[in-house]
Short mmCIF file of N, CA and C in Angstrom, two decimals:
data_model
loop_
_atom_site.label_atom_id
_atom_site.label_comp_id
_atom_site.label_asym_id
_atom_site.label_seq_id
_atom_site.Cartn_x
_atom_site.Cartn_y
_atom_site.Cartn_z
N MET A 1 -11.55 13.00 -22.46
CA MET A 1 -10.46 12.08 -22.35
C MET A 1 -9.57 12.41 -21.16
N THR A 2 -9.35 13.68 -20.87
CA THR A 2 -8.51 14.07 -19.75
C THR A 2 -9.08 13.57 -18.44
N ALA A 3 -10.39 13.66 -18.26
CA ALA A 3 -11.01 13.19 -17.02
C ALA A 3 -10.77 11.71 -16.83
N CYS A 4 -10.77 10.97 -17.92
CA CYS A 4 -10.53 9.54 -17.84
C CYS A 4 -9.13 9.28 -17.29
N ASN A 5 -8.13 10.03 -17.77
CA ASN A 5 -6.77 9.86 -17.28
C ASN A 5 -6.66 10.21 -15.80
N VAL A 6 -7.32 11.29 -15.39
CA VAL A 6 -7.25 11.70 -14.00
C VAL A 6 -7.91 10.67 -13.10
N GLN A 7 -9.05 10.14 -13.54
CA GLN A 7 -9.76 9.21 -12.68
C GLN A 7 -9.10 7.84 -12.63
N TYR A 8 -8.58 7.34 -13.74
CA TYR A 8 -8.10 5.97 -13.75
C TYR A 8 -6.61 5.80 -13.99
N GLY A 9 -5.89 6.83 -14.45
CA GLY A 9 -4.52 6.64 -14.85
C GLY A 9 -3.47 7.04 -13.85
N LEU A 10 -3.79 7.84 -12.85
CA LEU A 10 -2.77 8.35 -11.95
C LEU A 10 -2.74 7.58 -10.64
N PRO A 11 -1.54 7.35 -10.08
CA PRO A 11 -1.47 6.72 -8.76
C PRO A 11 -2.08 7.65 -7.72
N THR A 12 -2.56 7.07 -6.64
CA THR A 12 -3.09 7.87 -5.54
C THR A 12 -1.97 8.75 -5.01
N PRO A 13 -2.15 10.08 -4.96
CA PRO A 13 -1.09 10.97 -4.52
C PRO A 13 -0.94 10.98 -3.00
N GLY A 14 0.23 11.45 -2.53
CA GLY A 14 0.42 11.68 -1.10
C GLY A 14 1.20 10.63 -0.36
N TYR A 15 1.51 9.51 -0.97
CA TYR A 15 2.21 8.46 -0.25
C TYR A 15 3.65 8.31 -0.70
N GLY A 16 4.02 8.94 -1.80
CA GLY A 16 5.39 8.89 -2.26
C GLY A 16 5.86 7.49 -2.59
N TYR A 17 5.10 6.77 -3.39
CA TYR A 17 5.49 5.41 -3.76
C TYR A 17 6.83 5.43 -4.49
N PRO A 18 7.80 4.61 -4.05
CA PRO A 18 9.08 4.55 -4.75
C PRO A 18 8.90 3.86 -6.11
N PRO A 19 9.84 4.04 -7.03
CA PRO A 19 9.69 3.46 -8.37
C PRO A 19 9.32 1.97 -8.40
N GLY A 20 9.90 1.16 -7.56
CA GLY A 20 9.59 -0.27 -7.56
C GLY A 20 8.20 -0.63 -7.09
N LEU A 21 7.56 0.29 -6.38
CA LEU A 21 6.21 0.03 -5.85
C LEU A 21 5.14 0.88 -6.51
N SER A 22 5.52 1.83 -7.34
CA SER A 22 4.52 2.74 -7.92
C SER A 22 3.49 2.02 -8.77
N SER A 23 3.85 0.91 -9.38
CA SER A 23 2.87 0.16 -10.18
C SER A 23 1.84 -0.54 -9.30
N LEU A 24 2.11 -0.65 -8.00
CA LEU A 24 1.18 -1.29 -7.07
C LEU A 24 0.31 -0.28 -6.32
N ALA A 25 0.49 1.01 -6.65
CA ALA A 25 -0.32 2.05 -6.03
C ALA A 25 -1.72 2.01 -6.62
N PRO A 26 -2.75 2.16 -5.79
CA PRO A 26 -4.11 2.23 -6.34
C PRO A 26 -4.22 3.45 -7.23
N ARG A 27 -5.02 3.36 -8.24
CA ARG A 27 -5.24 4.49 -9.13
C ARG A 27 -6.27 5.41 -8.50
N MET A 28 -6.20 6.70 -8.85
CA MET A 28 -7.16 7.65 -8.30
C MET A 28 -8.57 7.13 -8.52
N GLY A 29 -9.38 7.27 -7.52
CA GLY A 29 -10.75 6.78 -7.61
C GLY A 29 -10.89 5.39 -7.00
N GLY A 30 -9.76 4.77 -6.64
CA GLY A 30 -9.80 3.44 -6.04
C GLY A 30 -9.06 3.43 -4.71
N ALA A 31 -9.45 2.53 -3.83
CA ALA A 31 -8.84 2.47 -2.51
C ALA A 31 -7.79 1.37 -2.41
N GLY A 32 -7.67 0.52 -3.42
CA GLY A 32 -6.74 -0.59 -3.34
C GLY A 32 -7.37 -1.75 -2.61
N ASN A 33 -6.75 -2.91 -2.71
CA ASN A 33 -7.30 -4.08 -2.03
C ASN A 33 -6.62 -4.37 -0.69
N TYR A 34 -5.43 -3.79 -0.47
CA TYR A 34 -4.72 -3.96 0.79
C TYR A 34 -4.30 -2.59 1.31
N THR A 35 -4.24 -2.46 2.63
CA THR A 35 -3.69 -1.29 3.27
C THR A 35 -2.57 -1.77 4.17
N TYR A 36 -1.37 -1.20 3.99
CA TYR A 36 -0.22 -1.60 4.79
C TYR A 36 -0.06 -0.66 5.98
N TYR A 37 0.13 -1.24 7.17
CA TYR A 37 0.33 -0.50 8.40
C TYR A 37 1.77 -0.75 8.86
N PRO A 38 2.70 0.18 8.54
CA PRO A 38 4.11 -0.03 8.84
C PRO A 38 4.42 -0.31 10.31
N ARG A 39 3.77 0.39 11.21
CA ARG A 39 4.03 0.20 12.64
C ARG A 39 3.80 -1.25 13.07
N PHE A 40 2.85 -1.90 12.44
CA PHE A 40 2.48 -3.27 12.80
C PHE A 40 3.00 -4.30 11.80
N GLU A 41 3.60 -3.81 10.71
CA GLU A 41 4.10 -4.67 9.63
C GLU A 41 2.98 -5.62 9.18
N ALA A 42 1.80 -5.04 8.97
CA ALA A 42 0.63 -5.82 8.63
C ALA A 42 -0.15 -5.20 7.47
N TYR A 43 -0.83 -6.06 6.72
CA TYR A 43 -1.65 -5.64 5.58
C TYR A 43 -3.10 -5.99 5.89
N TYR A 44 -3.98 -5.03 5.70
CA TYR A 44 -5.41 -5.29 5.89
C TYR A 44 -6.03 -5.52 4.52
N HIS A 45 -6.68 -6.65 4.37
CA HIS A 45 -7.35 -6.98 3.11
C HIS A 45 -8.81 -6.58 3.25
N ARG A 46 -9.21 -5.59 2.46
CA ARG A 46 -10.55 -5.01 2.59
C ARG A 46 -11.67 -6.02 2.37
N GLU A 47 -11.53 -6.86 1.36
CA GLU A 47 -12.61 -7.78 1.03
C GLU A 47 -12.85 -8.83 2.12
N SER A 48 -11.78 -9.42 2.64
CA SER A 48 -11.93 -10.47 3.65
C SER A 48 -11.99 -9.92 5.08
N LYS A 49 -11.64 -8.62 5.23
CA LYS A 49 -11.60 -7.99 6.56
C LYS A 49 -10.64 -8.71 7.50
N GLN A 50 -9.51 -9.13 6.95
CA GLN A 50 -8.49 -9.85 7.72
C GLN A 50 -7.14 -9.14 7.58
N PHE A 51 -6.31 -9.29 8.60
CA PHE A 51 -4.94 -8.78 8.55
C PHE A 51 -4.00 -9.91 8.15
N TYR A 52 -3.06 -9.59 7.28
CA TYR A 52 -2.02 -10.52 6.85
C TYR A 52 -0.70 -9.97 7.40
N TYR A 53 0.04 -10.80 8.13
CA TYR A 53 1.31 -10.31 8.67
C TYR A 53 2.26 -11.48 8.91
N PRO A 54 3.58 -11.19 8.80
CA PRO A 54 4.56 -12.25 9.02
C PRO A 54 4.69 -12.57 10.51
N ASN A 55 4.87 -13.84 10.79
CA ASN A 55 5.11 -14.31 12.15
C ASN A 55 6.21 -15.36 12.03
N GLY A 56 7.45 -14.90 12.15
CA GLY A 56 8.58 -15.79 11.88
C GLY A 56 8.65 -16.05 10.39
N LYS A 57 8.69 -17.32 10.00
CA LYS A 57 8.73 -17.68 8.58
C LYS A 57 7.34 -17.87 7.99
N ASN A 58 6.33 -17.86 8.83
CA ASN A 58 4.94 -18.06 8.38
C ASN A 58 4.19 -16.74 8.31
N TRP A 59 3.07 -16.75 7.59
CA TRP A 59 2.20 -15.59 7.53
C TRP A 59 0.89 -15.92 8.22
N GLU A 60 0.45 -15.02 9.09
CA GLU A 60 -0.81 -15.16 9.80
C GLU A 60 -1.91 -14.41 9.03
N VAL A 61 -3.12 -14.91 9.14
CA VAL A 61 -4.29 -14.24 8.59
C VAL A 61 -5.33 -14.24 9.70
N LYS A 62 -5.54 -13.07 10.30
CA LYS A 62 -6.42 -12.97 11.47
C LYS A 62 -7.17 -11.64 11.46
N PRO A 63 -8.23 -11.54 12.28
CA PRO A 63 -9.01 -10.29 12.32
C PRO A 63 -8.30 -9.14 13.04
N THR A 64 -7.17 -9.41 13.70
CA THR A 64 -6.37 -8.36 14.33
C THR A 64 -4.92 -8.81 14.36
N VAL A 65 -4.03 -7.93 14.79
CA VAL A 65 -2.60 -8.23 14.83
C VAL A 65 -2.16 -8.36 16.28
N LEU A 66 -1.70 -9.56 16.63
CA LEU A 66 -1.21 -9.86 17.98
C LEU A 66 -2.14 -9.28 19.04
N SER A 67 -1.62 -8.46 19.96
CA SER A 67 -2.47 -7.96 21.05
C SER A 67 -3.04 -6.57 20.76
N SER A 68 -2.97 -6.12 19.54
CA SER A 68 -3.48 -4.80 19.18
C SER A 68 -4.96 -4.88 18.83
N THR A 69 -5.66 -3.78 19.04
CA THR A 69 -7.06 -3.72 18.63
C THR A 69 -7.14 -3.19 17.21
N PRO A 70 -8.16 -3.57 16.46
CA PRO A 70 -8.31 -3.02 15.11
C PRO A 70 -8.33 -1.49 15.11
N ARG A 71 -8.96 -0.89 16.09
CA ARG A 71 -9.02 0.58 16.16
C ARG A 71 -7.63 1.18 16.26
N GLU A 72 -6.79 0.60 17.13
CA GLU A 72 -5.42 1.08 17.30
C GLU A 72 -4.65 0.98 15.98
N ILE A 73 -4.85 -0.10 15.26
CA ILE A 73 -4.17 -0.31 13.99
C ILE A 73 -4.68 0.69 12.96
N PHE A 74 -6.00 0.80 12.82
CA PHE A 74 -6.59 1.68 11.81
C PHE A 74 -6.25 3.16 12.04
N GLU A 75 -5.94 3.54 13.28
CA GLU A 75 -5.60 4.93 13.58
C GLU A 75 -4.12 5.24 13.32
N SER A 76 -3.32 4.24 13.00
CA SER A 76 -1.90 4.46 12.73
C SER A 76 -1.68 4.79 11.26
N ALA A 77 -0.48 5.26 10.93
CA ALA A 77 -0.13 5.59 9.55
C ALA A 77 -0.29 4.37 8.66
N SER A 78 -0.76 4.59 7.43
CA SER A 78 -0.99 3.48 6.52
C SER A 78 -0.76 3.89 5.08
N VAL A 79 -0.57 2.89 4.22
CA VAL A 79 -0.34 3.12 2.80
C VAL A 79 -1.21 2.13 2.02
N PRO A 80 -2.07 2.61 1.10
CA PRO A 80 -2.90 1.69 0.31
C PRO A 80 -2.10 1.08 -0.85
N PHE A 81 -2.42 -0.17 -1.16
CA PHE A 81 -1.80 -0.88 -2.29
C PHE A 81 -2.86 -1.65 -3.07
N GLN A 82 -2.58 -1.86 -4.33
CA GLN A 82 -3.39 -2.75 -5.18
C GLN A 82 -2.47 -3.91 -5.52
N LEU A 83 -2.50 -4.96 -4.69
CA LEU A 83 -1.60 -6.09 -4.86
C LEU A 83 -2.27 -7.21 -5.65
N PRO A 84 -1.63 -7.67 -6.73
CA PRO A 84 -2.21 -8.75 -7.53
C PRO A 84 -1.97 -10.13 -6.91
N ASP A 85 -1.06 -10.22 -5.95
CA ASP A 85 -0.71 -11.49 -5.31
C ASP A 85 -0.68 -11.33 -3.80
N HIS A 86 -0.34 -12.39 -3.11
CA HIS A 86 -0.21 -12.38 -1.65
C HIS A 86 0.80 -11.32 -1.22
N PRO A 87 0.55 -10.60 -0.12
CA PRO A 87 1.47 -9.56 0.33
C PRO A 87 2.91 -10.04 0.57
N SER A 88 3.09 -11.30 0.88
CA SER A 88 4.44 -11.82 1.14
C SER A 88 5.36 -11.63 -0.06
N LYS A 89 4.81 -11.60 -1.24
CA LYS A 89 5.61 -11.44 -2.46
C LYS A 89 6.27 -10.05 -2.53
N TYR A 90 5.67 -9.05 -1.92
CA TYR A 90 6.14 -7.67 -2.00
C TYR A 90 6.68 -7.14 -0.68
N HIS A 91 6.55 -7.93 0.37
CA HIS A 91 6.79 -7.44 1.72
C HIS A 91 8.18 -6.85 1.96
N GLU A 92 9.23 -7.48 1.48
CA GLU A 92 10.58 -6.96 1.75
C GLU A 92 10.75 -5.56 1.17
N MET A 93 10.26 -5.34 -0.04
CA MET A 93 10.37 -4.02 -0.67
C MET A 93 9.48 -3.00 0.05
N VAL A 94 8.27 -3.41 0.41
CA VAL A 94 7.35 -2.52 1.12
C VAL A 94 7.94 -2.14 2.48
N LYS A 95 8.46 -3.12 3.19
CA LYS A 95 9.02 -2.88 4.53
C LYS A 95 10.22 -1.93 4.47
N ARG A 96 11.08 -2.08 3.45
CA ARG A 96 12.23 -1.17 3.29
C ARG A 96 11.77 0.25 2.96
N SER A 97 10.74 0.35 2.14
CA SER A 97 10.25 1.67 1.72
C SER A 97 9.43 2.38 2.79
N TYR A 98 8.75 1.62 3.63
CA TYR A 98 7.89 2.18 4.67
C TYR A 98 8.23 1.52 6.01
N PRO A 99 9.31 1.99 6.67
CA PRO A 99 9.71 1.41 7.96
C PRO A 99 8.67 1.68 9.05
N ALA A 100 8.82 1.03 10.18
CA ALA A 100 7.85 1.11 11.27
C ALA A 100 7.55 2.53 11.73
N ASP A 101 8.53 3.43 11.65
CA ASP A 101 8.31 4.80 12.11
C ASP A 101 7.87 5.75 10.99
N TRP A 102 7.53 5.21 9.81
CA TRP A 102 7.11 6.03 8.68
C TRP A 102 5.78 6.72 8.97
N THR A 103 5.68 7.95 8.52
CA THR A 103 4.42 8.69 8.54
C THR A 103 4.29 9.42 7.21
N PRO A 104 3.10 9.73 6.75
CA PRO A 104 2.96 10.46 5.49
C PRO A 104 3.78 11.75 5.52
N GLY A 105 4.56 11.97 4.49
CA GLY A 105 5.39 13.15 4.40
C GLY A 105 6.81 12.93 4.89
N LYS A 106 7.06 11.83 5.63
CA LYS A 106 8.40 11.54 6.14
C LYS A 106 9.10 10.58 5.19
N GLY A 107 10.24 10.98 4.68
CA GLY A 107 11.00 10.09 3.80
C GLY A 107 10.29 9.83 2.50
N ARG A 108 9.55 10.83 2.01
CA ARG A 108 8.79 10.64 0.77
C ARG A 108 9.71 10.52 -0.42
N PHE A 109 9.28 9.75 -1.37
CA PHE A 109 9.98 9.62 -2.64
C PHE A 109 9.38 10.65 -3.59
N ASP A 110 10.14 11.06 -4.58
CA ASP A 110 9.58 11.95 -5.59
C ASP A 110 8.55 11.17 -6.39
N GLU A 111 7.35 11.67 -6.41
CA GLU A 111 6.30 10.98 -7.15
C GLU A 111 6.46 11.27 -8.63
N SER A 112 6.44 10.23 -9.45
CA SER A 112 6.80 10.35 -10.86
C SER A 112 5.61 10.63 -11.76
N PHE A 113 4.65 11.40 -11.31
CA PHE A 113 3.53 11.72 -12.19
C PHE A 113 3.18 13.19 -12.07
N GLN A 114 2.56 13.69 -13.12
CA GLN A 114 2.06 15.05 -13.14
C GLN A 114 0.65 15.02 -13.69
N VAL A 115 -0.21 15.85 -13.17
CA VAL A 115 -1.62 15.83 -13.56
C VAL A 115 -1.80 16.09 -15.05
N SER A 116 -0.91 16.86 -15.68
CA SER A 116 -1.10 17.21 -17.08
C SER A 116 -0.70 16.10 -18.05
N HIS A 117 -0.09 15.04 -17.58
CA HIS A 117 0.33 13.96 -18.47
C HIS A 117 -0.71 12.86 -18.52
N SER A 118 -0.69 12.11 -19.60
CA SER A 118 -1.61 10.97 -19.72
C SER A 118 -1.02 9.77 -19.00
N SER A 119 -1.82 8.74 -18.80
CA SER A 119 -1.32 7.53 -18.13
C SER A 119 -0.25 6.86 -18.97
N TRP A 120 -0.27 7.06 -20.28
CA TRP A 120 0.77 6.49 -21.15
C TRP A 120 2.12 7.09 -20.76
N ASP A 121 2.18 8.41 -20.58
CA ASP A 121 3.42 9.09 -20.21
C ASP A 121 3.83 8.74 -18.78
N ILE A 122 2.86 8.65 -17.89
CA ILE A 122 3.13 8.43 -16.48
C ILE A 122 3.75 7.06 -16.24
N ASP A 123 3.15 6.04 -16.80
CA ASP A 123 3.61 4.68 -16.58
C ASP A 123 4.77 4.30 -17.49
N ARG A 124 5.11 5.16 -18.45
CA ARG A 124 6.19 4.93 -19.40
C ARG A 124 6.04 3.62 -20.14
N ARG A 125 4.81 3.33 -20.57
CA ARG A 125 4.55 2.09 -21.31
C ARG A 125 4.87 2.24 -22.76
#
């Protein structure tokens, strides 16, 4: 039973998801369906292989972001998410939590889980 909790119940460690976004963190063993790149303010959707990003009041969906190459984007700091809806629904909170100059370990939030607890305790359901 413990292995089940470790594999499926804990958020992916190392990104310091704040309380409002911790429920959108991929669970250990999963990569999430979107990866957010703060420097570019863009989300990469793994399944469609497209970037989603705001452009004024509209959202673009393209294979790259403006004049950047995919390689340049993929080599920058990123945060995985498991988003149930379009990224625009969460973008303001994500952008505040992970500003353009964010890097792993900078401005981390206290992660609210411990390996010895079950997912019931972790998610406070």
